[in-house]
Amino acid sequence: MSPPIRYLENGQLAENTLFYGDNLDVLRRHIRDETIDLVYLDPPFNSNANYNVLFAAKDGHQAAAQMQAFEDTWRWDESAARQFDESVQSGGKVADVLMAFRTFLGTSDMLAYLAMMAPRLSELHRSLRPAGSLFLHCDPTASHYLKLLLDAVFGPANFRNEIIWRRTGSHGKVGRFAPIHDTILFYAKDESLVKWRGITRPYMRGHVEDNFIKDADGWRTNYYGNVLTGSGTRGGESGKPWRGVNPTPKGRHWAIPGVLLEGLEAEFEGLSQHQKLDKLVEKGLVKFQPGQAWPIYERRVKPTDGTPAADIWAYQPYTDGTVFGTESGIDEDVRWLSPQDAERLGYPTQKPVALLERIIRACSDAEDVVLDPFCGCGT
């Protein structure tokens, strides 16, 4: 039996802990309310295979020791019926959704799977802090059912994203479009409080070359029109004329992009909006071009600059050198694992470490507590 988790006086988990056993039992007995910052789960689904964690020897051969992690097979039987009845008797929206599933699916293996997932998702919701998030990794066979179940547990308003991850490079002839993606469902405990640190992806090299001007130092500078204003009018200084330009008639207001102030925060602290604009002019970062109705700004592009990461995470082979600041291909950091990858353990559903890194960086801080209740990623 695993030892209980130690908690500090402030309720924070004291140290990393690995549990071996039924995660529903572990969640109920050992995980306190609102003590988890981020949950990632990759639950098994109906591949009719016993997954084993394989420990490879130094010479590459399989070690004799194997530990069965779980049996990925779901059947509607007495145990599944009992778990279904327990969830229904608890009442609430989860019970309503399960009853609807039974009407549509009957007493099928899929219903057995969903009956297994329902109480575990409820326990994970209970364990999350108010600013916490949950990412559920699944395949398209069950993702639509799981989304309805998550809507019942978390509330539809707390759904954040459906992320598409390309899990393989190719597929055999199957008489349909090749199934090459998984789905990751992202939910917040409370969308008004959710911790979001965000991540960016680099610009494409073609975008930089088309829109930026190469300078003598090898950096690229760019002039955008209308970027010093935001949509909508304002009653304060940001809505007032500055240097003869009035944003209000155009339905806009002065708004300085944060990227323009990077590294200058201390110098600009306490300045009003117009004073900040004046200082940017003094530094040569904001200019008035003849024939232009709006002042424009200049900035240098760094390899670390980019656009907010989108909800499709798909490595594109043979795109090496097309991403600005790197020789890597598009989304190469989250590329599926190939048989030759040193990272690969031989675990059938193993996910690349970088895939988990994206999620962890986006929704947690250092020292936050992350819970993986299935270890289905094998990472």
Tab-separated table of C-alpha atoms in Angstrom:
chain	number	residue	atom	x	y	z
A	1	MET	CA	0.000	0.000	0.000
A	2	SER	CA	1.304	3.443	-0.908
A	3	PRO	CA	2.046	5.778	1.988
A	4	PRO	CA	-0.244	8.788	2.366
A	5	ILE	CA	0.876	12.030	0.783
A	6	ARG	CA	2.482	14.456	3.203
A	7	TYR	CA	1.024	17.958	3.260
A	8	LEU	CA	2.581	21.156	4.570
A	9	GLU	CA	0.694	23.469	6.931
A	10	ASN	CA	-0.444	25.622	3.982
A	11	GLY	CA	-1.992	22.574	2.317
A	12	GLN	CA	0.745	22.253	-0.317
A	13	LEU	CA	1.942	18.776	-1.199
A	14	ALA	CA	5.299	18.205	0.468
A	15	GLU	CA	7.065	16.091	-2.139
A	16	ASN	CA	6.680	14.091	-5.310
A	17	THR	CA	4.804	10.859	-4.799
A	18	LEU	CA	4.164	7.864	-7.055
A	19	PHE	CA	1.139	5.683	-6.319
A	20	TYR	CA	0.604	2.178	-7.625
A	21	GLY	CA	-3.027	1.085	-7.598
A	22	ASP	CA	-6.556	2.036	-8.578
A	23	ASN	CA	-6.518	5.777	-9.167
A	24	LEU	CA	-10.110	6.195	-7.972
A	25	ASP	CA	-9.155	4.735	-4.605
A	26	VAL	CA	-5.994	6.870	-4.443
A	27	LEU	CA	-7.875	10.057	-5.326
A	28	ARG	CA	-10.529	9.452	-2.681
A	29	ARG	CA	-8.180	8.411	0.085
A	30	HIS	CA	-5.068	10.498	-0.441
A	31	ILE	CA	-5.735	13.633	-2.523
A	32	ARG	CA	-7.265	16.528	-0.586
A	33	ASP	CA	-9.713	19.053	-1.956
A	34	GLU	CA	-8.186	21.866	-4.034
A	35	THR	CA	-4.529	20.825	-3.725
A	36	ILE	CA	-3.695	20.190	-7.404
A	37	ASP	CA	-2.769	22.929	-9.874
A	38	LEU	CA	-2.789	20.963	-13.122
A	39	VAL	CA	-4.074	17.554	-14.240
A	40	TYR	CA	-2.958	15.752	-17.384
A	41	LEU	CA	-4.533	12.393	-18.089
A	42	ASP	CA	-4.151	9.994	-20.954
A	43	PRO	CA	-6.613	7.244	-19.971
A	44	PRO	CA	-6.454	3.878	-21.706
A	45	PHE	CA	-9.111	2.986	-24.220
A	46	ASN	CA	-10.139	-0.372	-25.649
A	47	SER	CA	-7.109	-1.442	-27.614
A	48	ASN	CA	-7.619	-4.970	-26.243
A	49	ALA	CA	-4.005	-5.154	-25.169
A	50	ASN	CA	-2.209	-5.484	-21.857
A	51	TYR	CA	0.234	-2.575	-21.697
A	52	ASN	CA	3.506	-3.217	-19.973
A	53	VAL	CA	6.215	-0.866	-18.895
A	54	LEU	CA	9.364	-2.254	-20.518
A	55	PHE	CA	12.695	-1.610	-18.880
A	56	ALA	CA	15.382	-1.717	-21.566
A	57	ALA	CA	18.898	-2.883	-20.733
A	58	LYS	CA	21.931	-0.756	-21.590
A	59	ASP	CA	22.686	-2.913	-24.660
A	60	GLY	CA	19.189	-2.303	-26.025
A	61	HIS	CA	17.727	-5.708	-25.195
A	62	GLN	CA	14.601	-6.035	-23.116
A	63	ALA	CA	15.181	-6.632	-19.453
A	64	ALA	CA	13.523	-9.680	-17.951
A	65	ALA	CA	11.552	-7.604	-15.468
A	66	GLN	CA	8.229	-6.306	-16.672
A	67	MET	CA	5.510	-4.655	-14.656
A	68	GLN	CA	1.952	-4.718	-15.926
A	69	ALA	CA	0.572	-1.190	-15.672
A	70	PHE	CA	-3.039	-1.713	-16.658
A	71	GLU	CA	-5.281	-3.786	-18.864
A	72	ASP	CA	-6.739	-1.647	-21.616
A	73	THR	CA	-9.974	-3.571	-22.089
A	74	TRP	CA	-13.462	-2.473	-21.041
A	75	ARG	CA	-16.436	-4.792	-20.929
A	76	TRP	CA	-19.979	-4.248	-19.775
A	77	ASP	CA	-20.250	-6.684	-16.866
A	78	GLU	CA	-21.432	-6.706	-13.249
A	79	SER	CA	-18.602	-4.439	-12.159
A	80	ALA	CA	-19.332	-1.889	-14.884
A	81	ALA	CA	-23.046	-1.990	-14.084
A	82	ARG	CA	-22.320	-1.406	-10.404
A	83	GLN	CA	-20.093	1.580	-11.157
A	84	PHE	CA	-22.719	3.000	-13.503
A	85	ASP	CA	-25.441	2.639	-10.845
A	86	GLU	CA	-23.272	4.321	-8.197
A	87	SER	CA	-22.711	7.368	-10.403
A	88	VAL	CA	-26.374	7.604	-11.361
A	89	GLN	CA	-27.506	7.323	-7.751
A	90	SER	CA	-25.230	10.255	-6.869
A	91	GLY	CA	-27.484	12.430	-9.016
A	92	GLY	CA	-26.625	15.700	-10.707
A	93	LYS	CA	-25.622	16.461	-14.268
A	94	VAL	CA	-23.161	13.563	-14.453
A	95	ALA	CA	-26.019	11.163	-13.724
A	96	ASP	CA	-28.140	12.862	-16.385
A	97	VAL	CA	-25.424	12.478	-18.997
A	98	LEU	CA	-24.777	8.825	-18.115
A	99	MET	CA	-28.483	8.040	-18.394
A	100	ALA	CA	-28.540	9.717	-21.809
A	101	PHE	CA	-25.513	7.640	-22.833
A	102	ARG	CA	-27.293	4.465	-21.778
A	103	THR	CA	-30.346	5.367	-23.855
A	104	PHE	CA	-28.149	5.916	-26.896
A	105	LEU	CA	-25.380	3.338	-26.390
A	106	GLY	CA	-27.183	0.597	-24.478
A	107	THR	CA	-25.186	-1.616	-22.151
A	108	SER	CA	-22.132	-1.504	-24.402
A	109	ASP	CA	-18.401	-1.606	-23.804
A	110	MET	CA	-18.329	2.137	-24.508
A	111	LEU	CA	-20.784	2.729	-21.688
A	112	ALA	CA	-18.555	0.640	-19.411
A	113	TYR	CA	-15.639	2.916	-20.288
A	114	LEU	CA	-17.640	6.093	-19.647
A	115	ALA	CA	-18.990	4.691	-16.366
A	116	MET	CA	-15.382	4.101	-15.315
A	117	MET	CA	-14.340	7.640	-16.278
A	118	ALA	CA	-17.255	9.526	-14.658
A	119	PRO	CA	-16.326	9.190	-10.963
A	120	ARG	CA	-12.637	9.729	-11.706
A	121	LEU	CA	-13.305	12.997	-13.516
A	122	SER	CA	-15.474	14.120	-10.604
A	123	GLU	CA	-12.663	13.371	-8.156
A	124	LEU	CA	-10.132	15.209	-10.316
A	125	HIS	CA	-12.419	18.251	-10.422
A	126	ARG	CA	-12.649	18.154	-6.623
A	127	SER	CA	-8.860	17.983	-6.286
A	128	LEU	CA	-8.145	21.025	-8.487
A	129	ARG	CA	-7.456	24.459	-7.044
A	130	PRO	CA	-9.823	27.222	-8.239
A	131	ALA	CA	-7.223	28.398	-10.802
A	132	GLY	CA	-6.433	24.830	-11.872
A	133	SER	CA	-6.762	23.191	-15.284
A	134	LEU	CA	-7.329	19.713	-16.692
A	135	PHE	CA	-6.091	18.316	-20.012
A	136	LEU	CA	-7.632	15.003	-21.114
A	137	HIS	CA	-5.823	13.207	-23.927
A	138	CYS	CA	-7.978	10.817	-25.976
A	139	ASP	CA	-8.664	9.618	-29.498
A	140	PRO	CA	-11.599	10.559	-31.759
A	141	THR	CA	-13.383	7.286	-30.950
A	142	ALA	CA	-14.403	8.544	-27.518
A	143	SER	CA	-13.549	12.267	-27.478
A	144	HIS	CA	-17.111	13.455	-28.166
A	145	TYR	CA	-18.524	11.332	-25.339
A	146	LEU	CA	-15.795	12.452	-22.962
A	147	LYS	CA	-16.431	16.102	-23.807
A	148	LEU	CA	-20.089	15.743	-22.806
A	149	LEU	CA	-18.982	14.061	-19.589
A	150	LEU	CA	-16.489	16.859	-18.898
A	151	ASP	CA	-19.198	19.460	-19.606
A	152	ALA	CA	-21.288	17.777	-16.924
A	153	VAL	CA	-18.417	17.743	-14.401
A	154	PHE	CA	-16.795	21.131	-15.087
A	155	GLY	CA	-19.651	23.055	-16.700
A	156	PRO	CA	-19.735	23.945	-20.414
A	157	ALA	CA	-18.535	27.509	-19.709
A	158	ASN	CA	-15.228	26.127	-18.389
A	159	PHE	CA	-14.312	24.413	-21.658
A	160	ARG	CA	-11.215	26.154	-23.032
A	161	ASN	CA	-9.909	24.275	-26.062
A	162	GLU	CA	-10.023	21.168	-28.167
A	163	ILE	CA	-6.387	20.657	-29.165
A	164	ILE	CA	-5.504	18.505	-32.150
A	165	TRP	CA	-2.163	16.678	-31.895
A	166	ARG	CA	-0.697	14.799	-34.815
A	167	ARG	CA	0.307	11.457	-33.344
A	168	THR	CA	1.802	9.687	-36.374
A	169	GLY	CA	3.295	10.341	-39.766
A	170	SER	CA	1.245	7.960	-41.855
A	171	HIS	CA	-1.367	5.246	-41.804
A	172	GLY	CA	-2.067	2.213	-43.960
A	173	LYS	CA	-4.900	1.919	-46.454
A	174	VAL	CA	-8.073	2.096	-44.420
A	175	GLY	CA	-10.792	3.086	-46.911
A	176	ARG	CA	-11.200	6.513	-45.308
A	177	PHE	CA	-9.169	9.606	-44.518
A	178	ALA	CA	-6.099	8.454	-42.610
A	179	PRO	CA	-6.636	8.814	-38.825
A	180	ILE	CA	-3.436	10.489	-37.636
A	181	HIS	CA	-4.508	12.719	-34.736
A	182	ASP	CA	-5.434	12.614	-31.059
A	183	THR	CA	-7.620	15.081	-29.207
A	184	ILE	CA	-6.690	16.914	-26.002
A	185	LEU	CA	-9.623	18.500	-24.154
A	186	PHE	CA	-8.671	21.504	-22.008
A	187	TYR	CA	-10.975	22.555	-19.139
A	188	ALA	CA	-10.616	25.103	-16.349
A	189	LYS	CA	-11.876	24.631	-12.814
A	190	ASP	CA	-13.112	28.240	-13.057
A	191	GLU	CA	-12.608	30.070	-16.366
A	192	SER	CA	-12.594	33.440	-14.585
A	193	LEU	CA	-9.661	32.379	-12.361
A	194	VAL	CA	-7.749	29.942	-14.553
A	195	LYS	CA	-3.971	30.229	-14.525
A	196	TRP	CA	-2.823	30.946	-18.074
A	197	ARG	CA	0.835	31.604	-18.757
A	198	GLY	CA	0.575	31.101	-22.490
A	199	ILE	CA	3.152	29.926	-24.979
A	200	THR	CA	4.231	31.268	-28.352
A	201	ARG	CA	5.457	29.634	-31.530
A	202	PRO	CA	8.163	31.231	-33.692
A	203	TYR	CA	7.291	33.201	-36.807
A	204	MET	CA	7.675	31.472	-40.134
A	205	ARG	CA	10.836	32.583	-41.922
A	206	GLY	CA	8.828	33.599	-44.994
A	207	HIS	CA	6.635	35.860	-42.874
A	208	VAL	CA	9.672	37.675	-41.494
A	209	GLU	CA	11.280	38.034	-44.918
A	210	ASP	CA	8.053	39.349	-46.460
A	211	ASN	CA	7.169	41.818	-43.716
A	212	PHE	CA	10.464	42.897	-42.149
A	213	ILE	CA	13.457	44.816	-43.429
A	214	LYS	CA	16.970	43.458	-42.882
A	215	ASP	CA	19.209	45.970	-41.148
A	216	ALA	CA	23.009	46.237	-41.019
A	217	ASP	CA	23.256	44.131	-37.855
A	218	GLY	CA	21.315	41.229	-39.257
A	219	TRP	CA	18.200	42.033	-37.222
A	220	ARG	CA	14.998	42.782	-39.017
A	221	THR	CA	12.905	45.851	-38.430
A	222	ASN	CA	9.265	46.255	-39.346
A	223	TYR	CA	6.789	49.083	-39.757
A	224	TYR	CA	3.164	48.328	-39.115
A	225	GLY	CA	0.309	50.756	-39.623
A	226	ASN	CA	-2.255	51.375	-36.918
A	227	VAL	CA	-0.597	49.213	-34.271
A	228	LEU	CA	-0.370	51.958	-31.651
A	229	THR	CA	-4.160	51.980	-31.233
A	230	GLY	CA	-6.747	49.559	-29.992
A	231	SER	CA	-10.367	49.031	-30.958
A	232	GLY	CA	-13.001	51.180	-29.187
A	233	THR	CA	-13.074	54.698	-27.778
A	234	ARG	CA	-11.963	55.745	-24.282
A	235	GLY	CA	-12.779	58.756	-22.083
A	236	GLY	CA	-9.338	59.098	-20.498
A	237	GLU	CA	-6.009	60.236	-21.904
A	238	SER	CA	-5.779	57.244	-24.226
A	239	GLY	CA	-8.769	58.635	-26.093
A	240	LYS	CA	-7.403	62.194	-26.403
A	241	PRO	CA	-5.495	63.654	-29.392
A	242	TRP	CA	-1.702	63.231	-29.307
A	243	ARG	CA	0.648	65.217	-31.553
A	244	GLY	CA	-2.263	66.242	-33.765
A	245	VAL	CA	-3.715	62.759	-34.183
A	246	ASN	CA	-7.131	62.032	-32.661
A	247	PRO	CA	-8.045	58.318	-32.408
A	248	THR	CA	-11.653	58.859	-31.268
A	249	PRO	CA	-13.263	59.703	-34.647
A	250	LYS	CA	-11.821	56.454	-35.976
A	251	GLY	CA	-13.415	54.516	-33.110
A	252	ARG	CA	-10.036	53.711	-31.545
A	253	HIS	CA	-7.784	54.673	-28.620
A	254	TRP	CA	-4.028	54.832	-27.978
A	255	ALA	CA	-2.719	51.396	-26.951
A	256	ILE	CA	1.007	50.618	-26.827
A	257	PRO	CA	1.818	46.958	-27.608
A	258	GLY	CA	3.542	45.239	-24.699
A	259	VAL	CA	6.265	43.889	-26.981
A	260	LEU	CA	7.379	47.479	-27.654
A	261	LEU	CA	8.045	48.072	-23.952
A	262	GLU	CA	9.975	44.851	-23.282
A	263	GLY	CA	13.133	45.730	-21.347
A	264	LEU	CA	11.926	49.286	-20.780
A	265	GLU	CA	9.399	48.622	-18.010
A	266	ALA	CA	11.361	50.388	-15.243
A	267	GLU	CA	12.056	53.404	-17.434
A	268	PHE	CA	8.389	53.815	-18.371
A	269	GLU	CA	6.915	53.105	-14.940
A	270	GLY	CA	4.554	55.836	-13.748
A	271	LEU	CA	4.280	57.581	-17.123
A	272	SER	CA	0.930	58.442	-18.656
A	273	GLN	CA	-0.055	57.055	-22.054
A	274	HIS	CA	0.911	60.249	-23.903
A	275	GLN	CA	4.200	60.489	-21.977
A	276	LYS	CA	5.047	56.918	-22.967
A	277	LEU	CA	4.359	57.741	-26.597
A	278	ASP	CA	6.576	60.842	-26.369
A	279	LYS	CA	9.406	58.785	-24.900
A	280	LEU	CA	9.081	56.186	-27.650
A	281	VAL	CA	9.400	58.989	-30.200
A	282	GLU	CA	12.550	60.230	-28.429
A	283	LYS	CA	14.033	56.722	-28.639
A	284	GLY	CA	13.275	56.523	-32.349
A	285	LEU	CA	10.868	53.646	-31.857
A	286	VAL	CA	7.775	55.580	-32.969
A	287	LYS	CA	7.868	57.570	-36.179
A	288	PHE	CA	5.612	59.742	-38.336
A	289	GLN	CA	5.850	58.833	-42.013
A	290	PRO	CA	4.746	61.291	-44.731
A	291	GLY	CA	1.353	60.375	-46.115
A	292	GLN	CA	0.503	58.087	-43.172
A	293	ALA	CA	-2.554	58.957	-41.068
A	294	TRP	CA	-1.167	57.179	-38.008
A	295	PRO	CA	2.230	57.088	-36.332
A	296	ILE	CA	3.944	53.751	-36.712
A	297	TYR	CA	6.423	51.888	-34.569
A	298	GLU	CA	9.601	49.996	-35.186
A	299	ARG	CA	10.813	46.931	-33.381
A	300	ARG	CA	13.452	44.261	-33.773
A	301	VAL	CA	12.456	40.648	-34.204
A	302	LYS	CA	14.168	38.081	-32.013
A	303	PRO	CA	14.156	34.313	-32.564
A	304	THR	CA	12.118	34.011	-29.373
A	305	ASP	CA	9.349	36.240	-30.762
A	306	GLY	CA	6.310	34.687	-32.347
A	307	THR	CA	2.572	34.249	-32.310
A	308	PRO	CA	0.374	32.679	-29.614
A	309	ALA	CA	0.307	28.906	-29.971
A	310	ALA	CA	-2.812	27.689	-31.794
A	311	ASP	CA	-4.960	24.645	-31.031
A	312	ILE	CA	-3.445	22.451	-33.758
A	313	TRP	CA	-0.106	20.908	-32.752
A	314	ALA	CA	1.097	19.093	-35.851
A	315	TYR	CA	4.667	18.447	-36.860
A	316	GLN	CA	5.135	18.945	-40.602
A	317	PRO	CA	7.899	16.753	-42.061
A	318	TYR	CA	10.378	18.295	-44.491
A	319	THR	CA	9.778	21.842	-43.237
A	320	ASP	CA	13.267	22.123	-41.729
A	321	GLY	CA	14.621	25.666	-42.024
A	322	THR	CA	11.249	27.307	-42.641
A	323	VAL	CA	10.837	28.516	-39.038
A	324	PHE	CA	12.550	31.792	-38.121
A	325	GLY	CA	15.456	31.513	-35.718
A	326	THR	CA	15.826	27.737	-35.940
A	327	GLU	CA	16.581	24.973	-38.397
A	328	SER	CA	13.780	22.824	-36.966
A	329	GLY	CA	10.551	22.098	-38.775
A	330	ILE	CA	7.056	23.270	-37.893
A	331	ASP	CA	6.069	21.966	-34.436
A	332	GLU	CA	9.045	19.626	-34.427
A	333	ASP	CA	9.268	19.846	-30.631
A	334	VAL	CA	5.987	17.875	-30.327
A	335	ARG	CA	6.741	15.414	-33.113
A	336	TRP	CA	5.477	11.887	-32.557
A	337	LEU	CA	8.063	9.383	-31.323
A	338	SER	CA	9.700	7.222	-33.957
A	339	PRO	CA	11.152	3.745	-33.289
A	340	GLN	CA	14.644	5.270	-33.468
A	341	ASP	CA	14.108	7.983	-30.836
A	342	ALA	CA	16.334	7.625	-27.774
A	343	GLU	CA	13.413	8.894	-25.707
A	344	ARG	CA	11.288	5.903	-26.683
A	345	LEU	CA	10.796	3.254	-23.983
A	346	GLY	CA	8.778	0.700	-25.918
A	347	TYR	CA	5.536	1.782	-24.235
A	348	PRO	CA	2.706	1.592	-26.835
A	349	THR	CA	1.041	4.922	-26.033
A	350	GLN	CA	4.117	6.915	-24.995
A	351	LYS	CA	3.906	10.653	-25.671
A	352	PRO	CA	6.910	12.955	-26.265
A	353	VAL	CA	8.118	14.859	-23.223
A	354	ALA	CA	7.812	18.159	-25.101
A	355	LEU	CA	4.070	17.633	-25.513
A	356	LEU	CA	3.701	17.610	-21.733
A	357	GLU	CA	6.105	20.548	-21.435
A	358	ARG	CA	3.819	22.713	-23.585
A	359	ILE	CA	0.879	21.998	-21.325
A	360	ILE	CA	2.819	22.450	-18.092
A	361	ARG	CA	4.384	25.740	-19.211
A	362	ALA	CA	1.036	27.128	-20.374
A	363	CYS	CA	-0.947	26.486	-17.205
A	364	SER	CA	1.376	26.222	-14.229
A	365	ASP	CA	4.262	27.891	-12.404
A	366	ALA	CA	7.386	26.527	-10.780
A	367	GLU	CA	6.556	24.592	-7.592
A	368	ASP	CA	2.972	23.932	-8.731
A	369	VAL	CA	1.556	20.432	-8.269
A	370	VAL	CA	0.831	18.404	-11.399
A	371	LEU	CA	-1.129	15.153	-11.270
A	372	ASP	CA	-1.162	12.385	-13.884
A	373	PRO	CA	-3.776	9.891	-12.653
A	374	PHE	CA	-3.280	7.245	-15.366
A	375	CYS	CA	0.378	7.471	-16.433
A	376	GLY	CA	-1.018	6.610	-19.864
A	377	CYS	CA	1.532	8.820	-21.584
A	378	GLY	CA	4.336	6.508	-20.426
A	379	THR	CA	6.621	9.541	-20.101
